[in-house]
Amino acid sequence: MWQGESTISMHVTVQYGPGTSIAFISTNLIHTRTEGDTLPDITCTADCRPDCTFVWTRPDNTNFSVSPVLSLGQLDRSEHGTYRCTARNEVGESTISIIITVMYGPGSSILLLPQTMSYNEIEGDLFPEIICTADCRPDCTFVWTRPDNTNFTVSPVLSLGHLDRSEHGTYRCTARNVVGEAIKVNSITVQCEPRPHPTMHQNQMIDLLQSDTLVLHAMFTSFPAPSFTWTFNSFKSEHSQQLANGTDDVLILYTFDTENISARSVVTRQHIEEEWFGTYNVTATNHLGSTVLSFKVREIRYPGIPTNLMVICTEPNMAEVSWIGGGDTQRYQVLFSDDRFLNSRHVSPSLIPIKADGSDVNSVNIDLNGGRVYLFKIAAYNSYGNTTSADSVGCSVREECSCGTDSMFIAGIILMVVSLLVGVVIVIYVRHRKICCFSEQHTNHDKYQDIQLSDQVNENRNDEDLRGHGEVESFSNLNHYEELQSSISGNHGTYINTALAGED
C-alpha cells in the first residue's frame, strides 16, 4: 500500500565579509603627480555578503566619502599622502591603502632669515649669516649667487664673514627641485674709501710727441661715489696747478657705476705743448678717505745726431774715433765698413754709454785689421729710437810693421870699418822704428759717400733690447746694415789719414 512522501525546503544564506577580496580596479598602489594635475577616479571593490559599504579615509584620518570611488580631481599639495578604503558589512571589514604623492616647487614659499632685504655695512664689518628656506616636494637644493653672477655655495646658508668691497652688490638665493625653482634677492652695500681699481697701475708712464692728444683714464673702487681733483706739475717747475674743465684745452669727464662701485674720471688734453709734460695726479675722495693716482707724461725726444766725427789711424791695427754727442742720447755705437757700407755688417761690439760728467766729447779705440780703408759713422740711441751721424769719415788702418833691428845697426858699423879700410866711406843710418811702414794722406772726397741708416732701420730699431745693459753681445752676426742706403753728401764724405811717412 502506497503511503506517499512529503518534502520540505530550507533556504540557507551564507554571509561573509570582504576578507582578502578587497582591491582597487587600478593596479597601481602609488600615484605620483604634480600639483595641479588631475588624478583619475580610483574605485575600491570587495566580494561581500551582504554587500559591503565603502568608506574612504584621508591622510589626516578623517573620513570624507561613503562610496567605493575616490574622486579628487585637480590635485592640491594638501592632498598628498596615504588614502585608505574600508569595505565593511555585518560579517567583517577589510582595508586597503593607496599612496598619492603630490609634488610641488618652492613657489612663493622661499624665504630669507632674517628677512632683511638690504644691508648697509662698512668694509671690514662682520656680516651675519643669512639662511634661505623654502617648502618643496621633493626637498629643494639651495644655491647662492654672487653679484658677479657666479655661484659660490651650494648651501642654504650665506656666510661672508668680514666684508670686503668686492662683496658689495646683489645676492640671489635659488631654491630648486624637479618641479621648479624660486629666487629670493637681497642687497649688501659695502661702504669703502676710494682705492685704485685692480686694473690700474699706481705710477703710469705715457710718452707723447708735442701736439699729440693726451688721454688719462683713472678708475677707482669706492662707495659712496668719490669726488675727483686733478693737479699738474711740470717737469720744469715745482709749482702744482689744479686742472679745471674747459681751461688750457682740458676736458674732464666723470662716471660712476653703483652696481660695481667703480668710479672713472677721464682727462683729455688736445695739442699738448712742451710745458704740459710732467706729472698728472688725480685724487679721489669720499667721507671714508682718499687716494691718489699718478701719471708721468714724457715727451718723446729722439736722439740727436752726433757731430764733429774724427778718425785717427796712427797706430797699427787700430783707429781712434772721436765725436761730439747728440742731444737726448743715452748710448752710442761705432759703425764701420770696409766696402762703403754696401754689404758690411761691422759694428763695435759694445754700447758706449753717455759720460757721467756730462761731457759731450766722446772717444774710443777700435781694433781692426790693418791694410784696409774703413769708413766710420756713429749711431746714437735712446729709449725712443736711434739715429746716425750725418758725416762718414774714412781712414786707412796700418798693418803691423816688420822693421829693422839692432843687429842691422851693428852690421852697418862693421861694413863701415871695412869700407874705411878699402877707402870707401859708407854711412849707414838705420832707424829702429817705422822704417818699413808708411802711408800718405788722402783727401779724395769723391771716392766716399755719406752713408746713413734707412728710415725703416731708424724707426724699427728698438732700444728696449739695449736698455739696462752696459754692453751687448757682438753684433757681427746681426743683419744690422742690410737696409743701409747711400746718399751723396758732398764734402761731408771726408777721408782722413794722419799717419805720415817717415822722413829720410
Coordinates of C-alpha atoms in Angstrom, one line a residue:
M1 CA 0.0 0.0 0.0
W2 CA 1.4 3.3 -1.1
Q3 CA 1.6 5.6 1.7
G4 CA 3.2 8.7 -0.2
E5 CA 6.0 11.3 0.7
S6 CA 6.5 14.9 1.7
T7 CA 9.3 17.4 1.0
I8 CA 10.3 20.4 3.0
S9 CA 12.7 23.1 1.6
M10 CA 15.2 25.2 3.6
H11 CA 16.9 28.4 2.3
V12 CA 20.4 28.8 3.6
T13 CA 22.2 32.2 3.3
V14 CA 26.0 32.1 3.8
Q15 CA 27.2 35.6 4.9
Y16 CA 30.9 36.6 4.6
G17 CA 32.9 39.7 4.9
P18 CA 35.2 41.2 2.3
G19 CA 38.3 39.4 3.6
T20 CA 41.1 39.5 1.1
S21 CA 38.9 40.2 -1.8
I22 CA 39.2 44.0 -1.3
A23 CA 41.1 45.6 -4.2
F24 CA 41.4 48.6 -6.5
I25 CA 40.3 48.4 -10.0
S26 CA 43.6 50.2 -10.8
T27 CA 46.6 48.0 -10.1
N28 CA 48.8 50.9 -9.1
L29 CA 49.1 51.4 -5.3
I30 CA 51.3 54.5 -5.7
H31 CA 50.4 57.6 -7.8
T32 CA 52.9 60.4 -8.3
R33 CA 51.5 63.7 -9.7
T34 CA 52.5 67.3 -9.8
E35 CA 50.3 69.9 -8.0
G36 CA 47.6 70.9 -10.3
D37 CA 47.4 67.7 -12.2
T38 CA 44.1 65.8 -12.4
L39 CA 44.0 62.3 -10.7
P40 CA 41.7 59.8 -12.4
D41 CA 39.0 58.3 -10.2
I42 CA 40.0 55.3 -8.1
T43 CA 37.4 52.6 -7.4
C44 CA 37.5 50.2 -4.5
T45 CA 35.8 46.8 -4.8
A46 CA 35.2 43.8 -2.5
D47 CA 33.2 40.5 -2.5
C48 CA 30.9 40.6 0.5
R49 CA 27.6 39.1 1.6
P50 CA 25.7 41.0 2.4
D51 CA 27.1 43.8 0.3
C52 CA 29.8 46.0 1.9
T53 CA 29.7 49.6 2.3
F54 CA 32.9 51.6 1.4
V55 CA 34.4 54.4 3.3
W56 CA 37.5 56.5 2.2
T57 CA 39.8 58.0 4.8
R58 CA 42.0 61.0 4.2
P59 CA 45.7 61.1 5.2
D60 CA 44.7 63.1 8.3
N61 CA 42.5 60.1 9.3
T62 CA 39.2 61.8 8.6
N63 CA 36.5 60.1 6.6
F64 CA 35.3 62.0 3.7
S65 CA 33.5 59.7 1.2
V66 CA 31.0 56.9 1.7
S67 CA 31.5 55.5 -1.7
P68 CA 33.7 53.0 -3.4
V69 CA 35.0 55.7 -5.7
L70 CA 37.8 58.1 -4.7
S71 CA 37.5 61.3 -6.8
L72 CA 40.0 64.0 -6.0
G73 CA 40.0 65.8 -9.4
Q74 CA 42.8 68.5 -9.7
L75 CA 45.4 67.8 -7.0
D76 CA 46.5 70.2 -4.3
R77 CA 49.6 69.8 -2.2
S78 CA 47.3 69.2 0.9
E79 CA 46.0 66.0 -0.7
H80 CA 49.4 64.4 -0.6
G81 CA 49.5 61.2 1.5
T82 CA 48.0 57.8 2.1
Y83 CA 44.4 57.1 1.4
R84 CA 42.5 54.0 2.9
C85 CA 39.5 52.3 1.5
T86 CA 37.5 50.2 4.1
A87 CA 34.9 47.7 2.9
R88 CA 32.5 46.7 5.7
N89 CA 29.4 44.6 6.3
E90 CA 27.9 42.9 9.3
V91 CA 30.3 40.0 9.0
G92 CA 33.5 42.0 8.9
E93 CA 35.6 44.6 7.2
S94 CA 38.9 45.0 5.3
T95 CA 41.1 47.9 4.5
I96 CA 43.4 48.6 1.6
S97 CA 45.7 51.7 1.1
I98 CA 46.9 53.8 -1.8
I99 CA 49.6 56.4 -1.8
I100 CA 49.2 59.7 -3.6
T101 CA 52.4 61.8 -4.0
V102 CA 51.8 65.4 -4.9
M103 CA 55.0 67.2 -6.0
Y104 CA 55.4 71.0 -6.0
G105 CA 58.2 73.5 -6.4
P106 CA 59.2 76.2 -3.9
G107 CA 56.9 78.9 -5.4
S108 CA 56.3 81.8 -3.1
S109 CA 57.4 79.8 0.0
I110 CA 61.0 80.8 -0.4
L111 CA 62.1 83.0 2.5
L112 CA 65.3 84.6 3.9
L113 CA 66.0 84.6 7.6
P114 CA 66.5 87.2 8.9
Q115 CA 64.0 88.8 6.4
T116 CA 66.1 92.0 5.9
M117 CA 66.3 92.6 2.2
S118 CA 69.1 95.2 2.2
Y119 CA 72.1 95.8 4.3
N120 CA 74.3 98.9 4.6
E121 CA 77.7 98.0 6.1
I122 CA 81.3 99.3 6.3
E123 CA 84.2 97.4 4.8
G124 CA 85.7 95.1 7.5
D125 CA 82.4 94.7 9.4
L126 CA 81.4 91.1 10.4
F127 CA 78.3 90.2 8.4
P128 CA 75.6 88.0 10.0
E129 CA 74.7 84.7 8.3
I130 CA 71.6 84.6 6.2
I131 CA 69.5 81.3 5.9
C132 CA 67.4 80.6 2.8
T133 CA 64.4 78.3 3.3
A134 CA 61.5 77.0 1.1
D135 CA 58.7 74.5 1.2
C136 CA 59.3 72.0 -1.6
R137 CA 58.4 68.4 -2.5
P138 CA 60.8 66.8 -3.1
D139 CA 63.2 68.8 -1.0
C140 CA 64.9 71.7 -2.7
T141 CA 68.6 72.3 -3.1
F142 CA 69.9 75.9 -2.5
V143 CA 72.5 77.9 -4.4
W144 CA 73.8 81.4 -3.6
T145 CA 75.0 83.6 -6.4
R146 CA 77.5 86.4 -6.1
P147 CA 76.9 89.9 -7.5
D148 CA 79.2 88.9 -10.5
N149 CA 76.7 86.1 -11.3
T150 CA 79.0 83.3 -10.2
N151 CA 77.7 80.6 -7.9
F152 CA 79.8 80.2 -4.8
T153 CA 78.0 78.0 -2.3
V154 CA 75.5 75.0 -2.6
S155 CA 74.0 75.6 0.8
P156 CA 71.0 77.4 2.3
V157 CA 73.4 79.5 4.4
L158 CA 75.2 82.6 3.2
S159 CA 78.3 83.3 5.3
L160 CA 80.5 86.2 4.3
G161 CA 82.4 86.9 7.5
H162 CA 84.3 90.2 7.5
L163 CA 83.1 92.2 4.5
D164 CA 85.4 93.2 1.6
R165 CA 84.5 95.9 -1.0
S166 CA 84.4 93.1 -3.6
E167 CA 81.3 91.7 -1.8
H168 CA 79.2 94.8 -2.5
G169 CA 76.2 94.1 -4.6
T170 CA 73.1 91.9 -5.0
Y171 CA 73.0 88.3 -3.8
R172 CA 70.5 85.7 -5.0
C173 CA 69.3 82.5 -3.3
T174 CA 67.8 80.0 -5.7
A175 CA 65.7 77.1 -4.3
R176 CA 65.3 74.4 -6.9
N177 CA 63.8 70.9 -7.3
V178 CA 62.4 68.7 -10.2
V179 CA 59.2 70.7 -10.3
G180 CA 60.6 74.3 -10.4
E181 CA 62.6 76.9 -8.8
A182 CA 62.3 80.2 -7.0
I183 CA 64.7 83.1 -6.3
K184 CA 65.0 85.4 -3.3
V185 CA 67.2 88.6 -3.6
N186 CA 68.9 90.8 -1.1
S187 CA 71.5 93.5 -1.5
I188 CA 74.6 94.3 0.6
T189 CA 76.1 97.8 0.4
V190 CA 79.7 97.9 1.5
Q191 CA 80.9 101.4 2.2
C192 CA 84.6 101.9 1.5
E193 CA 87.2 104.5 0.8
P194 CA 88.4 105.1 -2.7
R195 CA 91.1 102.7 -3.9
P196 CA 92.7 102.3 -7.4
H197 CA 90.9 99.7 -9.5
P198 CA 92.8 96.5 -9.7
T199 CA 93.4 97.2 -13.4
M200 CA 95.2 100.4 -12.7
H201 CA 98.9 100.8 -12.1
Q202 CA 99.9 103.3 -9.4
N203 CA 102.6 105.2 -11.5
Q204 CA 101.9 105.1 -15.2
M205 CA 104.3 106.3 -17.8
I206 CA 102.9 107.9 -21.0
D207 CA 105.2 109.0 -23.9
L208 CA 103.8 111.5 -26.4
L209 CA 105.0 113.8 -29.1
Q210 CA 104.3 117.5 -29.0
S211 CA 100.8 118.3 -30.5
D212 CA 99.6 114.8 -29.6
T213 CA 96.3 114.4 -27.7
L214 CA 96.7 113.3 -24.0
V215 CA 94.0 111.0 -22.6
L216 CA 94.3 109.8 -19.0
H217 CA 91.9 107.2 -17.6
A218 CA 91.6 107.0 -13.8
M219 CA 89.4 104.3 -12.2
F220 CA 88.7 103.7 -8.5
T221 CA 86.5 101.4 -6.5
S222 CA 84.6 103.4 -3.9
F223 CA 81.3 103.8 -2.1
P224 CA 79.8 106.2 -1.9
A225 CA 80.9 107.9 -5.1
P226 CA 84.1 109.9 -4.7
S227 CA 84.8 113.4 -5.9
F228 CA 87.9 114.0 -8.1
T229 CA 90.6 116.6 -8.1
W230 CA 93.2 116.7 -10.9
T231 CA 96.5 118.6 -10.5
F232 CA 99.5 119.0 -12.7
N233 CA 103.3 119.5 -12.0
S234 CA 105.5 120.5 -14.9
F235 CA 108.9 118.8 -15.1
K236 CA 110.4 122.2 -15.2
S237 CA 108.6 123.6 -12.2
E238 CA 107.7 122.6 -8.6
H239 CA 104.5 124.6 -8.7
S240 CA 101.3 122.5 -8.7
Q241 CA 98.4 123.6 -10.8
Q242 CA 94.8 122.4 -10.4
L243 CA 93.2 121.4 -13.7
A244 CA 89.8 122.9 -14.5
N245 CA 87.4 121.6 -17.1
G246 CA 87.5 123.8 -20.1
T247 CA 90.7 125.6 -19.5
D248 CA 94.1 125.1 -21.2
D249 CA 92.5 122.6 -23.6
V250 CA 91.4 120.3 -20.7
L251 CA 88.2 118.3 -20.7
I252 CA 87.3 116.2 -17.6
L253 CA 84.6 113.6 -17.7
Y254 CA 83.2 111.6 -14.7
T255 CA 81.1 108.4 -14.4
F256 CA 80.0 106.1 -11.5
D257 CA 78.7 102.5 -11.7
T258 CA 76.7 101.9 -8.5
E259 CA 76.5 98.1 -9.0
N260 CA 80.2 97.7 -9.4
I261 CA 81.1 100.7 -7.1
S262 CA 83.6 101.8 -9.8
A263 CA 84.2 105.5 -10.4
R264 CA 86.0 106.7 -13.5
S265 CA 87.5 110.1 -14.4
V266 CA 89.0 110.8 -17.8
V267 CA 91.1 113.9 -18.6
T268 CA 91.7 114.8 -22.3
R269 CA 94.2 117.5 -23.3
Q270 CA 94.5 118.2 -27.0
H271 CA 97.6 119.5 -28.8
I272 CA 99.9 119.0 -25.9
E273 CA 102.6 121.6 -25.6
E274 CA 106.1 121.4 -24.2
E275 CA 105.2 123.0 -20.9
W276 CA 102.4 120.4 -20.4
F277 CA 104.7 117.5 -20.0
G278 CA 105.0 116.5 -16.3
T279 CA 103.2 114.7 -13.6
Y280 CA 99.4 114.5 -13.5
N281 CA 97.8 113.5 -10.2
V282 CA 94.2 112.6 -9.6
T283 CA 92.8 112.5 -6.0
A284 CA 89.6 110.5 -5.3
T285 CA 87.8 111.4 -2.0
N286 CA 84.8 110.3 -0.1
H287 CA 83.8 110.5 3.6
L288 CA 85.9 107.4 4.4
G289 CA 89.2 108.6 2.9
S290 CA 91.1 109.5 -0.2
T291 CA 93.8 108.1 -2.5
V292 CA 96.0 109.4 -5.4
L293 CA 96.9 108.1 -8.8
S294 CA 99.9 109.5 -10.7
F295 CA 100.7 109.7 -14.4
K296 CA 104.0 110.8 -15.7
V297 CA 103.6 112.2 -19.2
R298 CA 107.0 112.4 -21.0
E299 CA 107.9 114.0 -24.3
I300 CA 109.2 111.6 -27.0
R301 CA 112.6 113.0 -27.9
Y302 CA 114.6 111.1 -30.4
P303 CA 118.4 111.0 -30.1
G304 CA 120.3 113.9 -31.6
I305 CA 122.8 113.5 -34.5
P306 CA 126.4 113.0 -33.4
T307 CA 128.7 115.7 -35.0
N308 CA 132.4 116.5 -35.4
L309 CA 133.3 112.9 -36.2
M310 CA 137.1 112.5 -36.4
V311 CA 139.1 109.3 -37.0
I312 CA 142.9 109.0 -36.4
C313 CA 144.8 105.9 -37.7
T314 CA 148.4 106.5 -36.4
E315 CA 148.6 103.1 -34.6
P316 CA 148.8 99.8 -36.4
N317 CA 145.6 97.8 -36.5
M318 CA 143.7 100.5 -34.6
A319 CA 141.5 103.5 -35.2
E320 CA 140.8 106.2 -32.7
V321 CA 137.3 107.6 -33.2
S322 CA 136.0 110.7 -31.6
W323 CA 132.8 112.7 -31.9
I324 CA 130.6 115.2 -30.1
G325 CA 127.4 113.7 -28.8
G326 CA 123.9 114.4 -30.0
G327 CA 121.2 115.7 -27.6
D328 CA 118.8 113.3 -25.8
T329 CA 121.2 110.4 -26.4
Q330 CA 121.7 107.5 -24.0
R331 CA 124.2 105.3 -25.8
Y332 CA 126.5 105.3 -28.8
Q333 CA 127.9 102.7 -31.1
V334 CA 130.7 102.9 -33.7
L335 CA 129.7 101.7 -37.2
F336 CA 132.5 100.9 -39.6
S337 CA 132.8 99.4 -43.0
D338 CA 135.5 98.4 -45.5
D339 CA 133.1 98.4 -48.5
R340 CA 131.4 101.8 -48.1
F341 CA 128.6 100.2 -46.1
L342 CA 127.3 98.3 -49.1
N343 CA 127.4 94.8 -47.6
S344 CA 129.4 95.3 -44.3
R345 CA 127.9 94.3 -41.0
H346 CA 130.7 95.6 -38.9
V347 CA 129.9 97.2 -35.6
S348 CA 131.9 97.8 -32.4
P349 CA 131.0 95.0 -30.0
S350 CA 129.8 97.2 -27.1
L351 CA 127.5 100.1 -26.5
I352 CA 129.1 103.2 -25.3
P353 CA 127.1 105.0 -22.5
I354 CA 127.0 108.8 -22.2
K355 CA 129.5 110.2 -19.9
A356 CA 128.6 110.6 -16.3
D357 CA 130.3 114.0 -16.1
G358 CA 128.1 115.4 -18.8
S359 CA 130.9 115.9 -21.3
D360 CA 129.7 115.8 -24.9
V361 CA 133.1 114.8 -26.4
N362 CA 133.5 111.0 -26.8
S363 CA 136.5 108.9 -27.9
V364 CA 137.0 105.2 -28.3
N365 CA 139.7 103.0 -29.8
I366 CA 138.6 100.3 -32.3
D367 CA 140.8 97.2 -33.0
L368 CA 140.7 96.5 -36.7
N369 CA 142.6 94.5 -39.4
G370 CA 145.3 96.6 -40.9
G371 CA 146.0 97.3 -44.5
R372 CA 142.4 98.3 -45.3
V373 CA 140.5 101.5 -45.7
Y374 CA 137.5 101.9 -43.5
L375 CA 134.5 104.3 -43.3
F376 CA 133.2 105.2 -39.9
K377 CA 129.9 106.6 -38.6
I378 CA 128.3 106.9 -35.1
A379 CA 124.9 105.6 -34.1
A380 CA 123.1 107.3 -31.2
Y381 CA 120.4 105.5 -29.2
N382 CA 117.8 106.3 -26.6
S383 CA 114.6 104.7 -25.5
Y384 CA 112.7 106.1 -28.4
G385 CA 114.9 105.1 -31.3
N386 CA 118.3 105.7 -33.0
T387 CA 120.0 107.9 -35.5
T388 CA 123.4 108.1 -37.2
S389 CA 125.9 110.8 -37.8
A390 CA 125.4 112.8 -41.0
D391 CA 129.1 112.5 -41.8
S392 CA 131.0 109.4 -42.7
V393 CA 134.8 109.6 -42.2
G394 CA 137.4 107.4 -43.8
C395 CA 140.7 106.2 -42.6
S396 CA 143.5 103.8 -43.8
V397 CA 144.4 101.5 -40.9
R398 CA 148.1 100.5 -41.0
E399 CA 149.4 97.0 -40.6
E400 CA 151.9 95.8 -38.0
C401 CA 155.5 96.6 -39.4
S402 CA 158.4 94.1 -39.9
C403 CA 161.1 96.6 -39.2
G404 CA 165.0 96.6 -38.8
T405 CA 166.6 95.5 -35.5
D406 CA 169.8 96.4 -33.5
S407 CA 171.7 93.6 -35.3
M408 CA 171.2 95.5 -38.5
F409 CA 172.8 98.6 -36.8
I410 CA 175.9 96.5 -35.7
A411 CA 176.2 95.0 -39.2
G412 CA 176.3 98.6 -40.6
I413 CA 179.2 99.5 -38.3
I414 CA 181.2 96.5 -39.4
L415 CA 180.7 97.4 -43.0
M416 CA 181.7 101.0 -42.3
V417 CA 185.0 99.8 -40.8
V418 CA 185.7 97.6 -43.8
S419 CA 184.9 100.4 -46.2
L420 CA 187.4 102.6 -44.4
L421 CA 190.0 100.0 -44.9
V422 CA 189.4 99.9 -48.7
G423 CA 188.9 103.7 -48.8
V424 CA 185.2 103.8 -49.3
V425 CA 183.2 105.6 -46.7
I426 CA 179.8 104.2 -46.3
V427 CA 177.4 105.8 -43.9
I428 CA 174.5 103.7 -43.0
Y429 CA 171.7 105.1 -40.9
V430 CA 169.2 102.5 -39.7
R431 CA 166.0 103.6 -38.0
H432 CA 164.7 101.3 -35.3
R433 CA 161.0 102.2 -35.8
K434 CA 158.6 102.9 -38.6
I435 CA 161.3 102.2 -41.3
C436 CA 159.1 99.9 -43.4
C437 CA 155.6 101.2 -42.9
F438 CA 154.3 104.4 -44.3
S439 CA 151.2 105.8 -45.9
E440 CA 150.2 109.0 -47.3
Q441 CA 147.4 111.4 -46.6
H442 CA 144.4 111.2 -48.9
T443 CA 141.7 113.8 -49.5
N444 CA 139.7 112.1 -52.2
H445 CA 136.2 113.4 -51.4
D446 CA 134.5 111.8 -54.4
K447 CA 135.5 108.3 -53.6
Y448 CA 133.4 108.0 -50.4
Q449 CA 129.7 108.8 -49.9
D450 CA 127.8 109.7 -46.9
I451 CA 126.1 106.5 -45.6
Q452 CA 123.0 106.6 -43.4
L453 CA 120.7 104.1 -41.9
S454 CA 117.4 103.8 -43.9
D455 CA 114.3 105.3 -42.4
Q456 CA 113.0 101.8 -41.7
V457 CA 116.0 100.8 -39.7
N458 CA 115.9 104.1 -37.8
E459 CA 112.3 103.7 -37.0
N460 CA 112.3 99.9 -36.2
R461 CA 115.4 99.8 -34.1
N462 CA 114.0 99.4 -30.6
D463 CA 116.2 100.4 -27.7
E464 CA 114.3 98.1 -25.3
D465 CA 116.8 95.4 -26.1
L466 CA 119.6 97.8 -25.2
R467 CA 118.2 99.4 -22.2
G468 CA 119.8 98.5 -18.9
H469 CA 122.9 96.8 -20.4
G470 CA 126.3 98.4 -20.4
E471 CA 127.3 96.0 -23.2
V472 CA 125.6 93.9 -25.7
E473 CA 126.6 90.7 -27.4
S474 CA 128.7 91.0 -30.6
F475 CA 126.7 92.4 -33.5
S476 CA 128.9 90.6 -36.0
N477 CA 126.2 88.1 -36.7
L478 CA 123.3 90.6 -36.9
N479 CA 122.0 91.9 -40.2
H480 CA 122.4 95.4 -38.7
Y481 CA 123.2 97.0 -42.1
E482 CA 121.2 95.1 -44.6
E483 CA 119.0 98.1 -45.2
L484 CA 121.7 100.7 -45.4
Q485 CA 121.3 103.1 -48.2
S486 CA 123.7 105.6 -49.7
S487 CA 123.1 109.3 -50.4
I488 CA 125.6 111.7 -51.8
S489 CA 126.6 114.2 -49.0
G490 CA 129.0 116.4 -50.9
N491 CA 132.1 117.3 -48.8
H492 CA 130.7 115.5 -45.8
G493 CA 132.2 112.3 -47.0
T494 CA 135.8 113.0 -45.9
Y495 CA 138.7 110.7 -45.8
I496 CA 141.3 111.5 -43.2
N497 CA 144.6 109.7 -42.5
T498 CA 147.0 111.3 -40.0
A499 CA 149.7 108.6 -40.4
L500 CA 152.7 110.3 -42.1
A501 CA 155.5 108.7 -44.0
G502 CA 158.9 108.7 -42.3
E503 CA 161.4 111.2 -43.3
D504 CA 164.8 110.2 -44.7

